[in-house]
Amino acid sequence: MSTSGSPGVAWPISQYVLKVHSRCDLACDHCYVYEHADQTWRGQPMFMDTRTVAAVAGRIADHASAHRLPSVSVVLHGGEPLLLGPTRMREILAALRQRIEPVSRLDLRMQSNGVRLSEAYCDLFVEYDVQVGVSLDGDRAANDRHRRFANGASSHAQAMRGIGMLRQTAYRRQFAGILCTIDVDNDPIAVYEALRAAQPPRLDLLLPHATWANPPYRPDGRGTPYADWLLAVHDRWTADGRPMPIRLFDSLRSTAAGGRSGNEWVGLDPADLVVVETDGTWEKVDSLKTAYDGAPATGLSVFTHTVDDVSVLPDIARRQTGLAGLAAQCRGCPVVRQCGGGLFAHRYRAGTGFDNPSAYCVDLKELIVSLNARAGVEPVPVPAPVDQEGRDLPDGLLDRLGSGRTDPDAVRFLAESQLSITRALLVAVADAAPTSTRAGWDLLARLDQEAPEAVAEMLRHPYVRVWAVDALRQAGSDAATGAHLSCVAAATAVRAGVTVQLDVPVRSGVISLPSIGAVTLPEPVTGSATLTVTPGAWTISHGHGRTLVRFDGDPDTAEPHVSGGRWQPSRRLPFGGSTILFEDLDPYRDCHDWKAAERVAAPAFARWGEAMAAAWQAIEADLPHQATAVRMGLRAVVPLMDDPDGTMRSSTARQAFASVGVARADGPATAMMIVHEFQHSVLGALLDLCDLYTPEHTGRLTVGWRADPRPVEGVLQGTYAHLAITEMWRYRARRAQPGSVAHQRHQQYRTWTADAADALLRCGALTPAGERFVHRIAEALTR
């Protein structure tokens, strides 16, 4: 697919907007043509002459023929097209039908304010089969807020007269629908009722044009006023039985199921649309007039350039690339397939152009999430794409990580990207799980609306993702694996304190609530138990309603009432002025290279607390520039079995971001292991977003810390982990006498890491992003 001016087409163009008249008989103050940044209309001819129309028709026909397009759509626009008069209008319609129809079916449409509609016009539209859309913003009060004549007079009565004409039996087929630009100061129900009374065959609800440079109007104290307004209309429309299609809502329903949007305002459909001005100049989509003066201009004309020439312009081709054409922040969003980044024009910001989310981002996300919840559906996930140049990452992130300067902002970004991936995995698990486990998914979807923070916190638990990956790998063959979804939902409900009753699985006599605790029954039975949550209390019952555990209050602090089985709470250890989960209960924690320990007894747990406190002191002293990032980023530590020969053991599981497995040692050694594994965790999260090496490379490299040659990813992981360990030994050497063990260790790790970085740079397996990343490691070693 071409994206520059080279020969070829990025995507065949099938939609054209012809600005057949550049003036208007209304003076709407929200009009992007006359009232926004671009003012090029002032230099345009008043109307499109027959010579220009013939050239436009020829270009469209040639393009449709060359690309064998079964149909093309042409929309007559302005200004106000009806200012042409019936005679000129007939000449344009005849020229378009005569030239285009022999090679492709022509869908002719017109967008009008409707005030000049007459029988003569309507007869003409029947003759040439033109579908007419009318702009109307609701009842008279709502419509007159913006849509007035230049002298301030109301246009509502004339517009309603025109709509009434289109509703007549003879012309009803030509009525395409009503386009309404919403104003959050208007009553949404009153607007809806007025538009419904007009009996349109379809209704479009549009957001007022805005950008980051000229942001949307937001009444004080209202976070998502446009979403709230649209949701009020949606709920009334649904209660009325959806008497007419509303395109925005229908588009979001379609994309939630993985379908097309049919709408450039939302979704990821290729936007194959161009505009022709009255003088015959090609323009990009006309809504760009809201961005800056000259934004839609191409410098091309129908007299000198073909449609193919226009289609390969970068800003046009970009709108046809779907997910790849969006800002990095959008590509990682869980609702990106439905939102699509919003209308292209609304993404504009000075300095970054259109490489931003929509200025309506918060409203679009709230609208989509709320509509999905109302429909009881989860949108089809779009995995965040990986690239080979690091373009999908925030500016400077790759350099900061590579140089060993991981900061809190970097950790937050990686954590949010991991959360998005976990969400997508859960959707896949729910789709693959048997119907019997659906209750857990339904509860989780409900909680995502009522208690989104509790859901996000639960999905950040490292071993939720480990379980999800395992469940997908099992592909439904292990019912207990799928049923764990109910455990995840149950634990979330407990955290949220919502009223709910849910069956949770009993596996080998254990009922597990991730990050909260586990109930072990007297006998290793299977089946299910019942979790009941009410405000301020929750219970687990099993077998004819027999209560096993009851909590009154916060499960982290309240004492349980145990009347059957054995309750084992999840525990936390002090770390960096806060606490970290000590995970010795989760059934999916045993995924490390070294076996996880069983439940740790109280005396040993106390010693773990001492070791973690000492480890934090060592991290602060020996890695001060990354200590805050480690404290923020680390969520759980899993105790590993001690090695019988006394070797220190630590491990990170690829799917368990922000968790480390450690066999306890003294504080300084534990600090080294934590930092070493945290580096692995950070790099794993980065590799989910950006390819640093080509997977096809099968060569192996020799490194100083291993006797056996290692694959490229293993060397990359070890190099990055040893960068931080080198830095820790450097700080320790600064406090030690010359020739000390600390000096020797620093030199050893520095040499190992530098040699490994050099081997990576010479092996030919790194992508451009990988080379940049490893160069930053090498540069850091020279500090």
PDB file of N, CA, C and O in Angstrom, residues 172-197:
ATOM      1  N   ARG A 172     -41.178  10.549  -0.671  1.00  0.00           N
ATOM      2  CA  ARG A 172     -40.661   9.883   0.534  1.00  0.00           C
ATOM      3  C   ARG A 172     -39.381   9.103   0.259  1.00  0.00           C
ATOM      4  O   ARG A 172     -38.479   9.073   1.085  1.00  0.00           O
ATOM      5  N   ARG A 173     -39.275   8.498  -0.921  1.00  0.00           N
ATOM      6  CA  ARG A 173     -38.080   7.712  -1.234  1.00  0.00           C
ATOM      7  C   ARG A 173     -36.824   8.562  -1.277  1.00  0.00           C
ATOM      8  O   ARG A 173     -35.710   8.063  -1.114  1.00  0.00           O
ATOM      9  N   GLN A 174     -36.974   9.861  -1.524  1.00  0.00           N
ATOM     10  CA  GLN A 174     -35.809  10.742  -1.650  1.00  0.00           C
ATOM     11  C   GLN A 174     -35.330  11.283  -0.297  1.00  0.00           C
ATOM     12  O   GLN A 174     -34.306  11.948  -0.221  1.00  0.00           O
ATOM     13  N   PHE A 175     -36.074  11.020   0.767  1.00  0.00           N
ATOM     14  CA  PHE A 175     -35.716  11.527   2.101  1.00  0.00           C
ATOM     15  C   PHE A 175     -34.646  10.609   2.701  1.00  0.00           C
ATOM     16  O   PHE A 175     -34.911   9.458   3.057  1.00  0.00           O
ATOM     17  N   ALA A 176     -33.394  11.090   2.806  1.00  0.00           N
ATOM     18  CA  ALA A 176     -32.284  10.286   3.325  1.00  0.00           C
ATOM     19  C   ALA A 176     -32.247  10.280   4.840  1.00  0.00           C
ATOM     20  O   ALA A 176     -31.776   9.309   5.455  1.00  0.00           O
ATOM     21  N   GLY A 177     -32.690  11.380   5.468  1.00  0.00           N
ATOM     22  CA  GLY A 177     -32.652  11.437   6.915  1.00  0.00           C
ATOM     23  C   GLY A 177     -32.324  12.828   7.418  1.00  0.00           C
ATOM     24  O   GLY A 177     -32.221  13.791   6.645  1.00  0.00           O
ATOM     25  N   ILE A 178     -32.142  12.922   8.728  1.00  0.00           N
ATOM     26  CA  ILE A 178     -31.852  14.200   9.387  1.00  0.00           C
ATOM     27  C   ILE A 178     -30.482  14.126  10.036  1.00  0.00           C
ATOM     28  O   ILE A 178     -30.117  13.119  10.646  1.00  0.00           O
ATOM     29  N   LEU A 179     -29.742  15.211   9.879  1.00  0.00           N
ATOM     30  CA  LEU A 179     -28.441  15.354  10.533  1.00  0.00           C
ATOM     31  C   LEU A 179     -28.577  16.406  11.621  1.00  0.00           C
ATOM     32  O   LEU A 179     -28.970  17.549  11.351  1.00  0.00           O
ATOM     33  N   CYS A 180     -28.255  16.023  12.859  1.00  0.00           N
ATOM     34  CA  CYS A 180     -28.385  16.921  14.011  1.00  0.00           C
ATOM     35  C   CYS A 180     -27.038  17.095  14.687  1.00  0.00           C
ATOM     36  O   CYS A 180     -26.389  16.109  15.064  1.00  0.00           O
ATOM     37  N   THR A 181     -26.593  18.333  14.824  1.00  0.00           N
ATOM     38  CA  THR A 181     -25.400  18.642  15.616  1.00  0.00           C
ATOM     39  C   THR A 181     -25.843  18.919  17.046  1.00  0.00           C
ATOM     40  O   THR A 181     -26.643  19.828  17.282  1.00  0.00           O
ATOM     41  N   ILE A 182     -25.354  18.138  17.977  1.00  0.00           N
ATOM     42  CA  ILE A 182     -25.864  18.241  19.343  1.00  0.00           C
ATOM     43  C   ILE A 182     -25.255  19.440  20.063  1.00  0.00           C
ATOM     44  O   ILE A 182     -24.153  19.893  19.753  1.00  0.00           O
ATOM     45  N   ASP A 183     -26.012  19.944  21.004  1.00  0.00           N
ATOM     46  CA  ASP A 183     -25.566  20.996  21.918  1.00  0.00           C
ATOM     47  C   ASP A 183     -25.966  20.538  23.314  1.00  0.00           C
ATOM     48  O   ASP A 183     -27.147  20.300  23.570  1.00  0.00           O
ATOM     49  N   VAL A 184     -24.984  20.382  24.195  1.00  0.00           N
ATOM     50  CA  VAL A 184     -25.279  19.819  25.513  1.00  0.00           C
ATOM     51  C   VAL A 184     -26.132  20.750  26.366  1.00  0.00           C
ATOM     52  O   VAL A 184     -26.642  20.330  27.414  1.00  0.00           O
ATOM     53  N   ASP A 185     -26.309  22.003  25.948  1.00  0.00           N
ATOM     54  CA  ASP A 185     -27.217  22.892  26.668  1.00  0.00           C
ATOM     55  C   ASP A 185     -28.665  22.673  26.265  1.00  0.00           C
ATOM     56  O   ASP A 185     -29.579  23.228  26.889  1.00  0.00           O
ATOM     57  N   ASN A 186     -28.902  21.917  25.191  1.00  0.00           N
ATOM     58  CA  ASN A 186     -30.263  21.566  24.797  1.00  0.00           C
ATOM     59  C   ASN A 186     -30.710  20.327  25.561  1.00  0.00           C
ATOM     60  O   ASN A 186     -29.905  19.440  25.874  1.00  0.00           O
ATOM     61  N   ASP A 187     -31.995  20.232  25.814  1.00  0.00           N
ATOM     62  CA  ASP A 187     -32.577  19.062  26.484  1.00  0.00           C
ATOM     63  C   ASP A 187     -32.523  17.883  25.513  1.00  0.00           C
ATOM     64  O   ASP A 187     -33.153  17.912  24.452  1.00  0.00           O
ATOM     65  N   PRO A 188     -31.770  16.810  25.854  1.00  0.00           N
ATOM     66  CA  PRO A 188     -31.627  15.704  24.900  1.00  0.00           C
ATOM     67  C   PRO A 188     -32.944  15.020  24.554  1.00  0.00           C
ATOM     68  O   PRO A 188     -33.151  14.615  23.408  1.00  0.00           O
ATOM     69  N   ILE A 189     -33.839  14.894  25.516  1.00  0.00           N
ATOM     70  CA  ILE A 189     -35.108  14.224  25.255  1.00  0.00           C
ATOM     71  C   ILE A 189     -36.001  15.093  24.379  1.00  0.00           C
ATOM     72  O   ILE A 189     -36.667  14.597  23.456  1.00  0.00           O
ATOM     73  N   ALA A 190     -36.013  16.405  24.637  1.00  0.00           N
ATOM     74  CA  ALA A 190     -36.808  17.299  23.799  1.00  0.00           C
ATOM     75  C   ALA A 190     -36.298  17.283  22.364  1.00  0.00           C
ATOM     76  O   ALA A 190     -37.093  17.271  21.411  1.00  0.00           O
ATOM     77  N   VAL A 191     -34.981  17.268  22.196  1.00  0.00           N
ATOM     78  CA  VAL A 191     -34.405  17.200  20.851  1.00  0.00           C
ATOM     79  C   VAL A 191     -34.792  15.888  20.183  1.00  0.00           C
ATOM     80  O   VAL A 191     -35.242  15.862  19.026  1.00  0.00           O
ATOM     81  N   TYR A 192     -34.646  14.794  20.905  1.00  0.00           N
ATOM     82  CA  TYR A 192     -34.990  13.481  20.346  1.00  0.00           C
ATOM     83  C   TYR A 192     -36.456  13.422  19.940  1.00  0.00           C
ATOM     84  O   TYR A 192     -36.798  12.940  18.845  1.00  0.00           O
ATOM     85  N   GLU A 193     -37.343  13.897  20.811  1.00  0.00           N
ATOM     86  CA  GLU A 193     -38.773  13.825  20.511  1.00  0.00           C
ATOM     87  C   GLU A 193     -39.112  14.648  19.275  1.00  0.00           C
ATOM     88  O   GLU A 193     -39.915  14.232  18.426  1.00  0.00           O
ATOM     89  N   ALA A 194     -38.482  15.805  19.132  1.00  0.00           N
ATOM     90  CA  ALA A 194     -38.748  16.646  17.958  1.00  0.00           C
ATOM     91  C   ALA A 194     -38.257  15.977  16.685  1.00  0.00           C
ATOM     92  O   ALA A 194     -38.934  16.003  15.644  1.00  0.00           O
ATOM     93  N   LEU A 195     -37.080  15.378  16.753  1.00  0.00           N
ATOM     94  CA  LEU A 195     -36.534  14.722  15.569  1.00  0.00           C
ATOM     95  C   LEU A 195     -37.327  13.461  15.234  1.00  0.00           C
ATOM     96  O   LEU A 195     -37.573  13.157  14.061  1.00  0.00           O
ATOM     97  N   ARG A 196     -37.744  12.729  16.245  1.00  0.00           N
ATOM     98  CA  ARG A 196     -38.556  11.537  15.991  1.00  0.00           C
ATOM     99  C   ARG A 196     -39.879  11.921  15.336  1.00  0.00           C
ATOM    100  O   ARG A 196     -40.367  11.232  14.425  1.00  0.00           O
ATOM    101  N   ALA A 197     -40.475  13.027  15.786  1.00  0.00           N
ATOM    102  CA  ALA A 197     -41.753  13.463  15.224  1.00  0.00           C
ATOM    103  C   ALA A 197     -41.641  13.787  13.733  1.00  0.00           C
ATOM    104  O   ALA A 197     -42.630  13.708  13.003  1.00  0.00           O
TER     105      ALA A 197
END
